[in-house]
Coordinates of C-alpha atoms in Angstrom, one line a residue:
Chain X
X1 CA 0.2 -0.1 -0.1
X2 CA 2.7 2.6 1.1
X3 CA 4.6 1.2 -2.6
X4 CA 1.4 2.5 -4.7
X5 CA 1.8 5.8 -2.5
X6 CA 4.9 6.5 -3.4
X7 CA 5.2 5.5 -7.1
X8 CA 1.6 6.7 -8.0
X9 CA -0.6 9.5 -6.1
X10 CA 1.9 11.3 -4.8
X11 CA 3.7 12.1 -7.8
X12 CA 0.1 12.6 -9.6
X13 CA -0.7 14.3 -6.5
X14 CA 3.0 16.7 -7.8
X15 CA 2.0 16.6 -11.2
X16 CA -1.1 18.5 -10.6
X17 CA 0.7 20.8 -8.4
X18 CA 2.7 21.9 -11.2
X19 CA -0.6 22.1 -13.4
X20 CA -2.1 24.7 -11.0
X21 CA 1.2 26.5 -11.3
X22 CA 0.2 27.1 -14.9
X23 CA -2.8 27.3 -15.3
X24 CA -4.0 29.5 -12.7
X25 CA -1.3 32.4 -13.4
X26 CA -3.2 32.2 -17.1
X27 CA -6.7 32.3 -16.8
X28 CA -6.4 35.2 -14.6
X29 CA -3.5 37.2 -17.1
X30 CA -6.8 35.5 -20.0
X31 CA -8.9 38.0 -17.6
X32 CA -7.2 41.1 -17.5
X33 CA -5.7 40.7 -21.5
X34 CA -9.2 41.9 -21.5
X35 CA -9.0 44.6 -19.5
X36 CA -5.8 45.8 -20.6
X37 CA -7.2 45.0 -24.3
X38 CA -10.2 47.3 -23.9
X39 CA -7.9 49.7 -22.0
X40 CA -5.8 50.3 -25.2
X41 CA -7.9 50.5 -27.4
X42 CA -9.7 52.6 -25.0
X43 CA -6.5 55.4 -25.4
X44 CA -5.1 54.6 -28.9
X45 CA -9.1 56.0 -29.9
X46 CA -8.8 58.9 -26.7
X47 CA -11.2 57.0 -24.1
X48 CA -11.0 56.2 -20.2
X49 CA -12.5 52.6 -21.5
X50 CA -14.1 50.8 -18.5
X51 CA -13.7 52.7 -15.2
X52 CA -16.7 52.0 -13.1
X53 CA -16.3 48.5 -11.9
X54 CA -13.8 48.7 -8.8
X55 CA -10.8 50.9 -9.1
X56 CA -9.7 52.1 -13.1
X57 CA -12.7 49.7 -13.5
X58 CA -9.2 46.9 -12.0
X59 CA -12.5 44.2 -11.9
X60 CA -14.9 44.7 -14.9
X61 CA -13.4 41.2 -16.2
X62 CA -14.4 39.4 -13.0
X63 CA -18.2 41.8 -13.1
X64 CA -18.5 40.7 -16.9
X65 CA -17.8 37.0 -15.5
X66 CA -20.8 36.9 -13.4
X67 CA -22.9 38.0 -16.3
X68 CA -22.1 35.8 -18.7
X69 CA -22.3 32.0 -16.0
X70 CA -26.0 34.4 -14.8
X71 CA -27.6 33.8 -18.5
X72 CA -29.1 31.2 -19.6
X73 CA -28.2 29.2 -22.5
X74 CA -29.8 28.2 -25.9
X75 CA -29.4 25.6 -28.1
X76 CA -31.3 26.4 -31.1
X77 CA -34.0 23.4 -32.0
X78 CA -32.1 22.5 -36.1
X79 CA -28.8 22.3 -34.0
X80 CA -26.4 19.1 -33.6
X81 CA -27.0 19.4 -29.7
X82 CA -24.0 16.9 -29.4
X83 CA -21.2 18.9 -31.7
X84 CA -22.9 22.1 -30.4
X85 CA -22.3 21.9 -27.0
X86 CA -18.5 20.0 -28.0
X87 CA -17.7 22.7 -30.0
X88 CA -16.2 25.3 -27.6
X89 CA -15.4 22.7 -25.1
X90 CA -12.3 21.5 -27.1
X91 CA -11.6 24.7 -28.0
X92 CA -11.5 25.5 -24.2
X93 CA -9.7 22.5 -23.9
X94 CA -6.9 22.7 -26.1
X95 CA -5.4 26.0 -25.3
X96 CA -4.8 25.4 -22.4
X97 CA -3.3 21.5 -23.2
X98 CA -0.6 23.4 -25.2
X99 CA 1.0 25.2 -22.2
X100 CA 1.5 21.7 -21.3
X101 CA 5.3 21.8 -22.6
X102 CA 6.0 25.9 -22.6
X103 CA 9.0 26.5 -20.8
X104 CA 7.9 29.4 -18.1
X105 CA 11.5 29.6 -16.6
X106 CA 14.8 26.9 -17.0
X107 CA 13.4 23.4 -16.2
X108 CA 10.3 25.7 -14.8
X109 CA 8.6 23.1 -17.9
X110 CA 5.5 20.3 -17.0
X111 CA 6.7 18.4 -19.9
X112 CA 9.8 18.3 -21.4
X113 CA 8.7 16.5 -24.2
X114 CA 12.3 16.3 -27.0
X115 CA 9.4 17.0 -29.6
X116 CA 8.2 20.4 -28.1
X117 CA 7.9 22.0 -31.4
X118 CA 5.9 19.9 -33.3
X119 CA 3.7 19.4 -30.3
X120 CA 3.2 23.4 -30.3
X121 CA 2.4 23.1 -33.5
X122 CA 0.3 20.2 -34.6
X123 CA -2.0 21.5 -31.4
X124 CA -2.6 24.4 -33.0
X125 CA -3.1 22.9 -35.8
X126 CA -6.3 20.6 -33.6
X127 CA -7.8 25.1 -32.5
X128 CA -9.7 24.8 -35.9
X129 CA -12.4 21.8 -35.7
X130 CA -13.5 23.8 -32.8
X131 CA -14.6 27.0 -35.3
X132 CA -15.1 24.4 -37.9
X133 CA -17.7 22.1 -35.6
X134 CA -19.4 25.2 -33.5
X135 CA -20.4 25.9 -37.0
X136 CA -22.0 23.0 -38.9
X137 CA -23.7 22.1 -35.4
X138 CA -24.6 25.7 -35.4
X139 CA -27.3 25.4 -38.9
X140 CA -27.0 29.1 -39.7
X141 CA -25.7 30.4 -43.2
X142 CA -24.0 33.1 -41.7
X143 CA -22.2 30.9 -38.3
X144 CA -21.2 28.2 -41.2
X145 CA -19.5 30.1 -43.5
X146 CA -17.2 31.6 -40.6
X147 CA -17.2 28.1 -40.2
X148 CA -16.0 27.6 -43.5
X149 CA -14.0 30.9 -43.6
X150 CA -12.1 29.9 -41.0
X151 CA -11.1 26.4 -42.3
X152 CA -8.9 27.7 -45.3
X153 CA -8.0 30.4 -43.2
X154 CA -5.6 28.8 -40.5
X155 CA -4.1 25.9 -43.2
X156 CA -3.5 28.6 -45.5
X157 CA -1.0 30.3 -43.2
X158 CA 0.0 27.2 -41.0
X159 CA 2.2 26.4 -44.2
X160 CA 4.1 29.8 -43.6
X161 CA 4.4 29.1 -39.9
X162 CA 6.1 25.9 -40.7
X163 CA 8.3 26.9 -42.9
X164 CA 9.3 29.9 -39.8
X165 CA 9.4 27.0 -37.3
X166 CA 11.3 25.2 -39.7
X167 CA 13.9 28.2 -40.2
X168 CA 14.4 29.1 -36.1
X169 CA 14.8 24.3 -35.6
X170 CA 18.2 24.9 -38.6
X171 CA 19.2 27.9 -36.8
X172 CA 19.2 25.9 -33.6
X173 CA 19.1 21.9 -34.2
X174 CA 16.2 21.0 -31.3
X175 CA 12.6 20.8 -31.4
X176 CA 13.4 20.9 -27.4
X177 CA 12.0 24.3 -26.3
X178 CA 13.9 24.3 -23.7
X179 CA 17.2 23.9 -26.1
X180 CA 15.6 26.1 -28.4
X181 CA 15.8 29.1 -26.0
X182 CA 19.5 28.5 -24.0
X183 CA 20.9 27.7 -27.8
X184 CA 23.6 30.3 -28.4
X185 CA 24.6 31.5 -33.1
X186 CA 25.9 34.6 -34.0
X187 CA 24.6 38.1 -34.4
X188 CA 24.0 37.6 -37.7
X189 CA 21.8 34.2 -38.0
X190 CA 19.9 36.8 -35.1
X191 CA 19.4 39.6 -38.0
X192 CA 18.8 36.8 -40.8
X193 CA 16.1 35.1 -38.6
X194 CA 14.1 39.3 -37.8
X195 CA 12.1 38.9 -40.8
X196 CA 10.9 35.1 -40.1
X197 CA 9.4 37.1 -36.3
X198 CA 7.6 39.1 -38.5
X199 CA 6.2 36.6 -40.5
X200 CA 5.2 34.7 -37.3
X201 CA 3.2 37.0 -35.7
X202 CA 1.3 38.1 -39.0
X203 CA 0.5 34.3 -39.6
X204 CA -0.4 34.0 -36.1
X205 CA -2.8 37.5 -35.7
X206 CA -4.2 34.6 -39.1
X207 CA -4.0 31.3 -37.0
X208 CA -5.9 33.4 -33.8
X209 CA -8.8 34.8 -35.5
X210 CA -7.0 38.0 -34.2
X211 CA -8.2 41.4 -36.0
X212 CA -7.2 42.8 -38.9
X213 CA -8.1 38.8 -39.6
X214 CA -10.9 38.4 -38.0
X215 CA -13.0 37.3 -40.8
X216 CA -14.7 34.1 -39.2
X217 CA -16.2 36.9 -36.6
X218 CA -16.7 39.5 -39.4
X219 CA -19.4 41.3 -37.8
X220 CA -20.2 43.9 -40.2
X221 CA -21.2 41.0 -42.7
X222 CA -21.6 37.8 -40.3
X223 CA -23.2 39.4 -37.6
X224 CA -20.9 36.9 -35.5
X225 CA -19.8 34.4 -37.3
X226 CA -19.4 31.3 -36.2
X227 CA -20.4 31.9 -32.7
X228 CA -23.6 33.1 -33.2
X229 CA -25.4 30.7 -32.0
X230 CA -23.6 30.5 -29.3
X231 CA -24.4 32.1 -25.4
X232 CA -23.1 32.6 -21.4
X233 CA -21.5 29.6 -20.5
X234 CA -21.1 27.6 -24.4
X235 CA -19.8 31.8 -25.5
X236 CA -17.3 32.3 -23.2
X237 CA -15.4 29.4 -23.5
X238 CA -15.3 30.4 -26.4
X239 CA -14.0 33.3 -26.0
X240 CA -11.4 32.5 -23.3
X241 CA -10.4 29.7 -25.9
X242 CA -9.6 33.4 -28.0
X243 CA -7.9 34.9 -25.3
X244 CA -6.2 31.6 -24.3
X245 CA -4.9 31.2 -27.9
X246 CA -3.1 34.5 -28.1
X247 CA -1.5 34.6 -24.3
X248 CA -0.1 30.6 -25.9
X249 CA 0.8 32.5 -29.9
X250 CA 2.4 35.0 -28.1
X251 CA 4.3 32.3 -25.3
X252 CA 5.5 31.0 -28.6
X253 CA 6.7 33.8 -30.0
X254 CA 8.6 35.0 -26.7
X255 CA 10.1 32.3 -26.9
X256 CA 11.2 31.2 -30.5
X257 CA 12.5 35.1 -31.6
X258 CA 12.9 36.6 -28.1
X259 CA 14.9 34.4 -25.6
X260 CA 12.4 32.8 -23.9
X261 CA 13.2 33.0 -20.5
X262 CA 16.8 35.0 -20.7
X263 CA 17.4 38.7 -19.9
X264 CA 17.3 41.0 -24.2
X265 CA 19.9 41.2 -25.6
X266 CA 22.6 38.4 -23.8
X267 CA 22.2 41.5 -21.1
X268 CA 24.0 40.2 -18.0
X269 CA 23.4 42.4 -16.0
X270 CA 19.7 41.7 -16.4
X271 CA 20.4 38.7 -14.9
X272 CA 19.3 39.6 -11.5
X273 CA 15.0 39.5 -12.3
X274 CA 13.9 36.5 -11.8
X275 CA 12.5 33.9 -15.9
X276 CA 9.3 34.2 -15.4
X277 CA 9.3 37.6 -14.6
X278 CA 11.2 37.7 -17.9
X279 CA 9.2 35.6 -20.3
X280 CA 5.5 37.5 -18.6
X281 CA 7.1 40.9 -20.2
X282 CA 8.2 39.0 -23.6
X283 CA 4.6 37.0 -24.0
X284 CA 3.1 40.6 -22.8
X285 CA 4.7 42.6 -25.3
X286 CA 3.9 40.8 -27.9
X287 CA 0.0 41.0 -26.6
X288 CA 0.8 44.6 -27.1
X289 CA 1.8 44.2 -30.3
X290 CA -1.6 42.2 -31.0
X291 CA -3.5 44.7 -29.5
X292 CA -2.0 47.7 -31.4
X293 CA -2.5 46.1 -34.9
X294 CA -6.8 45.3 -33.7
X295 CA -6.5 49.1 -33.1
X296 CA -4.8 50.2 -36.0
X297 CA -5.9 47.9 -38.9
X298 CA -9.4 48.2 -40.7
X299 CA -10.1 44.6 -41.5
X300 CA -8.9 42.1 -44.5
X301 CA -10.5 41.9 -47.4
X302 CA -11.2 37.6 -48.0
X303 CA -9.2 37.2 -51.5
X304 CA -7.1 39.3 -50.0
X305 CA -6.1 37.7 -46.8
X306 CA -6.1 34.3 -49.3
X307 CA -2.6 36.2 -51.5
X308 CA -0.9 37.2 -48.7
X309 CA -1.1 34.0 -47.6
X310 CA -0.3 32.3 -50.7
X311 CA 0.9 34.4 -53.0
X312 CA 3.5 36.6 -50.5
X313 CA 4.2 34.7 -46.6
X314 CA 4.6 31.0 -48.8
X315 CA 6.4 31.6 -51.6
X316 CA 8.9 34.5 -48.6
X317 CA 9.3 31.6 -46.4
X318 CA 10.5 29.1 -48.9
X319 CA 13.0 31.4 -50.1
X320 CA 14.1 31.7 -46.3
X321 CA 15.3 28.3 -45.6
X322 CA 17.3 28.1 -48.3
X323 CA 18.8 31.0 -48.2
X324 CA 19.1 30.3 -44.6
X325 CA 20.0 26.3 -44.6
X326 CA 23.0 28.2 -46.7
X327 CA 24.0 30.7 -44.8
X328 CA 24.5 28.5 -41.9
X329 CA 25.9 26.0 -44.1
X330 CA 28.9 28.0 -45.5
X331 CA 29.7 30.0 -42.5
X332 CA 30.1 26.6 -41.3
X333 CA 27.6 27.4 -37.8
X334 CA 25.1 24.4 -37.6
X335 CA 24.2 22.9 -34.7
X336 CA 25.2 19.2 -34.2
X337 CA 27.8 19.0 -38.0
Chain L
X1 CA 0.4 -1.4 -15.3
X2 CA -0.5 1.5 -16.1
X3 CA 0.8 1.5 -19.1
X4 CA -1.3 -1.7 -20.4
X5 CA -4.4 0.5 -18.1
X6 CA -3.6 3.5 -20.9
X7 CA -3.0 0.9 -24.2
X8 CA -5.8 -0.3 -23.3
X9 CA -7.7 3.0 -23.2
X10 CA -6.1 3.5 -26.6
X11 CA -6.6 1.0 -28.3
X12 CA -10.3 0.6 -27.3
X13 CA -12.1 4.0 -28.2
X14 CA -9.1 3.5 -31.2
X15 CA -11.8 0.3 -32.3
X16 CA -14.2 1.9 -31.7
X17 CA -14.3 5.4 -33.5
X18 CA -12.9 2.8 -36.4
X19 CA -15.9 0.9 -36.7
X20 CA -17.8 4.1 -36.3
X21 CA -16.0 5.6 -39.1
X22 CA -17.5 3.2 -41.4
X23 CA -21.0 3.2 -39.6
X24 CA -22.3 6.1 -38.3
X25 CA -25.2 7.3 -40.4
X26 CA -24.4 10.9 -40.5
X27 CA -21.0 11.8 -42.4
X28 CA -20.0 14.4 -40.4
X29 CA -20.2 11.8 -37.8
X30 CA -18.1 9.5 -40.0
X31 CA -14.9 12.4 -40.3
X32 CA -15.3 13.5 -36.5
X33 CA -15.2 9.8 -35.6
X34 CA -12.0 9.9 -38.1
X35 CA -10.4 12.0 -37.0
X36 CA -10.3 10.7 -32.9
X37 CA -9.3 7.6 -34.5
X38 CA -6.2 9.1 -36.0
X39 CA -5.6 11.2 -32.4
X40 CA -5.8 6.7 -30.5
X41 CA -3.0 6.2 -32.8
X42 CA -1.1 9.3 -32.3
X43 CA -0.8 8.1 -28.6
X44 CA 0.2 4.6 -28.3
X45 CA 2.4 6.0 -31.1
X46 CA 3.3 7.7 -28.6
X47 CA 3.9 5.1 -26.1
X48 CA 5.9 3.6 -28.1
X49 CA 8.5 6.0 -27.5
X50 CA 7.8 7.0 -31.6
X51 CA 7.2 10.6 -30.7
X52 CA 8.3 12.0 -34.3
X53 CA 6.6 9.8 -36.0
X54 CA 3.4 10.6 -33.3
X55 CA 3.3 14.1 -33.6
X56 CA 3.1 13.5 -37.6
X57 CA 0.3 11.7 -37.3
X58 CA -1.5 14.4 -36.2
X59 CA 0.2 17.3 -38.2
X60 CA -0.2 15.6 -41.4
X61 CA -3.7 13.7 -41.1
X62 CA -5.5 16.4 -38.4
X63 CA -4.5 19.1 -38.9
X64 CA -4.3 19.3 -42.8
X65 CA -6.2 16.3 -44.2
X66 CA -8.4 15.4 -41.7
X67 CA -10.0 19.4 -42.3
X68 CA -10.1 19.0 -45.4
X69 CA -12.4 15.8 -45.4
X70 CA -14.5 17.5 -42.9
X71 CA -14.6 20.7 -45.0
X72 CA -15.7 18.7 -48.3
X73 CA -18.0 16.3 -46.3
X74 CA -19.7 19.7 -45.2
X75 CA -19.9 21.4 -48.2
X76 CA -21.6 19.3 -50.1
X77 CA -25.0 17.0 -49.2
X78 CA -24.0 13.6 -49.3
X79 CA -26.6 11.0 -49.6
X80 CA -25.4 7.8 -47.3
X81 CA -27.8 5.9 -47.8
X82 CA -27.8 6.1 -51.7
X83 CA -24.0 4.8 -50.9
X84 CA -24.6 2.0 -49.1
X85 CA -26.9 0.7 -51.3
X86 CA -24.2 -0.9 -53.3
X87 CA -23.1 -2.7 -50.2
X88 CA -24.0 -6.1 -50.4
X89 CA -22.1 -6.3 -54.5
X90 CA -18.4 -4.9 -52.7
X91 CA -18.0 -7.0 -49.9
X92 CA -16.1 -9.6 -51.2
X93 CA -13.9 -7.5 -52.8
X94 CA -14.3 -5.1 -49.2
X95 CA -13.4 -8.5 -47.4
X96 CA -10.6 -10.6 -49.5
X97 CA -8.3 -7.7 -48.7
X98 CA -8.6 -7.3 -45.1
X99 CA -8.9 -11.3 -44.8
X100 CA -5.6 -10.1 -47.1
X101 CA -3.9 -7.5 -44.1
X102 CA -4.9 -9.9 -41.2
X103 CA -3.7 -12.7 -42.3
X104 CA 0.3 -10.7 -44.0
X105 CA -0.3 -9.2 -39.5
X106 CA -0.5 -13.1 -38.6
X107 CA 2.4 -13.9 -40.1
X108 CA 4.7 -10.9 -39.1
X109 CA 3.7 -12.0 -35.5
X110 CA 4.5 -15.9 -35.8
X111 CA 8.0 -15.2 -37.9
X112 CA 9.1 -12.5 -35.2
X113 CA 8.3 -15.5 -32.3
X114 CA 9.9 -18.5 -33.8
X115 CA 13.3 -16.1 -35.5
X116 CA 13.2 -12.9 -32.7
X117 CA 16.0 -11.8 -34.7
X118 CA 14.3 -11.2 -38.2
X119 CA 13.1 -8.1 -36.9
X120 CA 16.9 -6.7 -36.8
X121 CA 17.4 -7.1 -40.2
X122 CA 14.1 -5.6 -41.6
X123 CA 15.4 -2.9 -39.8
X124 CA 18.5 -0.5 -39.5
X125 CA 19.5 -1.1 -35.7
X126 CA 17.2 0.8 -33.4
X127 CA 20.2 4.0 -31.5
X128 CA 19.8 3.9 -27.7
X129 CA 16.4 6.3 -27.0
X130 CA 18.9 8.4 -23.9
X131 CA 21.8 8.7 -27.0
X132 CA 20.0 10.5 -29.2
X133 CA 16.4 11.3 -29.9
X134 CA 14.1 9.9 -32.0
X135 CA 14.0 12.4 -35.4
X136 CA 18.3 12.6 -34.9
X137 CA 17.8 9.3 -35.5
X138 CA 14.9 8.7 -38.4
X139 CA 16.6 11.6 -40.1
X140 CA 20.0 9.9 -40.0
X141 CA 18.7 6.8 -41.7
X142 CA 16.7 9.4 -44.0
X143 CA 19.0 10.9 -45.2
X144 CA 21.8 7.8 -45.9
X145 CA 20.7 5.2 -45.8
X146 CA 17.6 5.6 -47.5
X147 CA 17.7 8.6 -49.3
X148 CA 16.1 7.8 -52.7
X149 CA 13.3 6.5 -51.7
X150 CA 13.3 9.1 -50.1
X151 CA 13.5 11.8 -53.0
X152 CA 11.8 9.7 -55.2
X153 CA 7.9 9.7 -52.7
X154 CA 8.8 13.3 -52.5
X155 CA 9.4 13.9 -56.4
X156 CA 5.4 11.4 -56.7
X157 CA 4.1 13.9 -54.8
X158 CA 5.5 16.7 -56.6
X159 CA 3.9 15.2 -59.8
X160 CA 0.5 14.5 -57.6
X161 CA 0.2 18.2 -56.8
X162 CA 0.8 19.6 -60.7
X163 CA -1.5 17.4 -61.9
X164 CA -4.4 18.3 -58.9
X165 CA -3.4 22.0 -60.3
X166 CA -3.9 20.6 -63.9
X167 CA -6.6 19.0 -63.3
X168 CA -8.0 21.8 -61.5
X169 CA -7.2 25.3 -63.0
X170 CA -9.4 26.4 -65.6
X171 CA -8.4 29.7 -68.0
X172 CA -12.1 32.0 -65.8
X173 CA -12.3 35.0 -68.8
X174 CA -14.6 37.4 -66.2
X175 CA -11.7 37.2 -62.8
X176 CA -10.9 41.0 -62.2
X177 CA -7.7 39.7 -60.6
X178 CA -6.0 42.3 -57.8
X179 CA -2.9 43.4 -59.5
X180 CA -1.2 45.9 -56.1
X181 CA 1.3 47.4 -58.0
X182 CA -1.5 48.7 -60.0
X183 CA -3.2 50.0 -56.4
X184 CA -0.5 51.3 -55.5
X185 CA 0.9 53.4 -58.0
X186 CA -2.7 55.3 -58.6
X187 CA -1.5 59.1 -57.8
X188 CA -4.4 61.7 -57.7
X189 CA -3.4 63.5 -60.3
X190 CA -3.9 61.2 -62.2
X191 CA -7.1 59.7 -61.9
X192 CA -8.7 63.4 -60.5
X193 CA -9.1 66.0 -62.6
X194 CA -10.9 69.5 -60.8
X195 CA -12.4 71.7 -62.9
X196 CA -13.7 75.4 -62.5
X197 CA -16.6 75.2 -63.9
X198 CA -18.3 79.0 -65.1
X199 CA -22.4 79.2 -64.7
X200 CA -24.4 78.4 -67.3
X201 CA -21.7 77.1 -69.4
X202 CA -21.7 73.1 -68.0
X203 CA -18.7 70.2 -68.6
X204 CA -17.7 69.2 -71.4

C-alpha cells in the first residue's frame, strides 16, 4: 500500500500542483488581457475604457464573467446538440493543453518533451476543429460561413508558419523548447531571423483569428460568425479559448524569437530579475502588438487574406529556409555538424 | 501496469471509433470519428516511444488532411444511404483485402515469435534513446540509407500536386484580379481633375 502511495499518488499530486501553478496565473492573465485590450484600445481612441467596476475598472473582467455565467444557455432547435456543445469545450481544452510544454523558466515546465515544437504545432493546428464544428452544428448560414472561412484561413497560414518553424529549428538543431531558448548563435543569425519573426507574428494573428484577420467572426458581414448561436458559458468558453490562444502564440513567439526566460540581448546585468518575469514581460510585449494591430488596421478582404498567405508568405518563407540553410552551411554554423 | 491500462484505453477507443467511421449515419460524424481514431493512433505511437511519428501523424492527418475532409463533407450534401446501397455488391472485394491484410499481420507476428532476430534484419539498427533523440535517428537513416526512395516519394507527391492543379485550373475570362502595384502607383493627379465651371456653361 505504501508502495502504491509513493509510486502513483505522490507523483500525481505533484503533477497536479505543477499544472495549477501554470493554469491559475494563465487564467488570471487571460482575465486581465481582456481588461488590457479594452484599456489600450480606449487609449488609442482617446476614451477612458472601463472605469466603473472597482478602482480604474480593475474588477471589470470578473463582472463580465459573472454576467456571462448568469445568462441562459440557448441551444437552437435545429442544432446538432452533441457537436454544438463539444465545439467550445474542444477550443478551450486545446488552448490549455498546449501549455504543458511551454518552458516558463529554466526547468520550470510540466513536460519537457523532445518534440515540443511539433507538439505545439499539432495542437495549434487542431484549433480549427472547434470553430468548424461550431459553424456546422449551429445550423445557421452565418455560423457556417464563419466556420468555412476559419478552416480555409487556418490551413493557408499554417504552411508558412511551419516553414518559419523550420528556419528556427535550422539554427538551434533541436525540437526541444528549452534547448531552443538556450541555443547560442552568432549575431548575423538573429538578424536573418528577424523577417521570420515578423511573418510569424502576422501568421499568429491569422491563426488566432484576430483583427485584421478576424474574418471568421466578421461582425460587419457575418453578424458574429461561427459563434452567432452561442450564449452564456458556451460563448464564454470560445472567448476564453481565443484569448488563451493569443497568450499561447505570444509565448511561442517569445520562446522561438525573443529568448524566452533569458534577459533581452544577452545583457548579463539584467540577470538578477527572475526568468518567469522576463518571460511574462516578453509575452506582454507580443500581446501589445496583437492589440495594437487591432486598434490600427482595418479588416482584410477575404481574397486579400488568401493572397497574402499563399502568394506572399509561402514563397518568401520557402526562399528564406533555403537562404538560411545556405548561410549556415557556408559559415559552418549548422548546429550538430 | 499504468502503461497497460492506457494501452487498452487507447486501442479500445481507436477500434471503436474506426468502426464508427464506417457505420455512422451522418457523414460529418464519420469524419469526426476518423479524427478521434487518428488521435488515438498517435497516442499509441507516443507509448511506443515514436514521438516524432506521433506528432507528424497529428499535424499531417488531423491538422491538414482531415480539415479538408470535413470541409468537403460539410459543403457537399452527400446522401449516404444512396452510397451504401451497393455495399453488398462490394463486400466480397473489401472482405478479400481485409483478409489479406490480416494474414500478413499474423505472419509478421508469427515470424517474430519463431525467430526473434527477424526484426533486426528488416529494420535498421535502433540507436539507444538516451544517446540520440527519435527525430535525429529518423533523419540519419532517412537522408543516408533511404535517400533515393525518400526523394522519389517526394517527386511522386510533386507530380500528384501538379496533376491536381492542372486538372482543376481552368481559365476564367471574366475573373477580376487585383494588381497591387497598379493600385499603389495610382496618384491623385492621374485620376482626379479639378475644373472651375463657369455658371451656365457646363463641362464637356
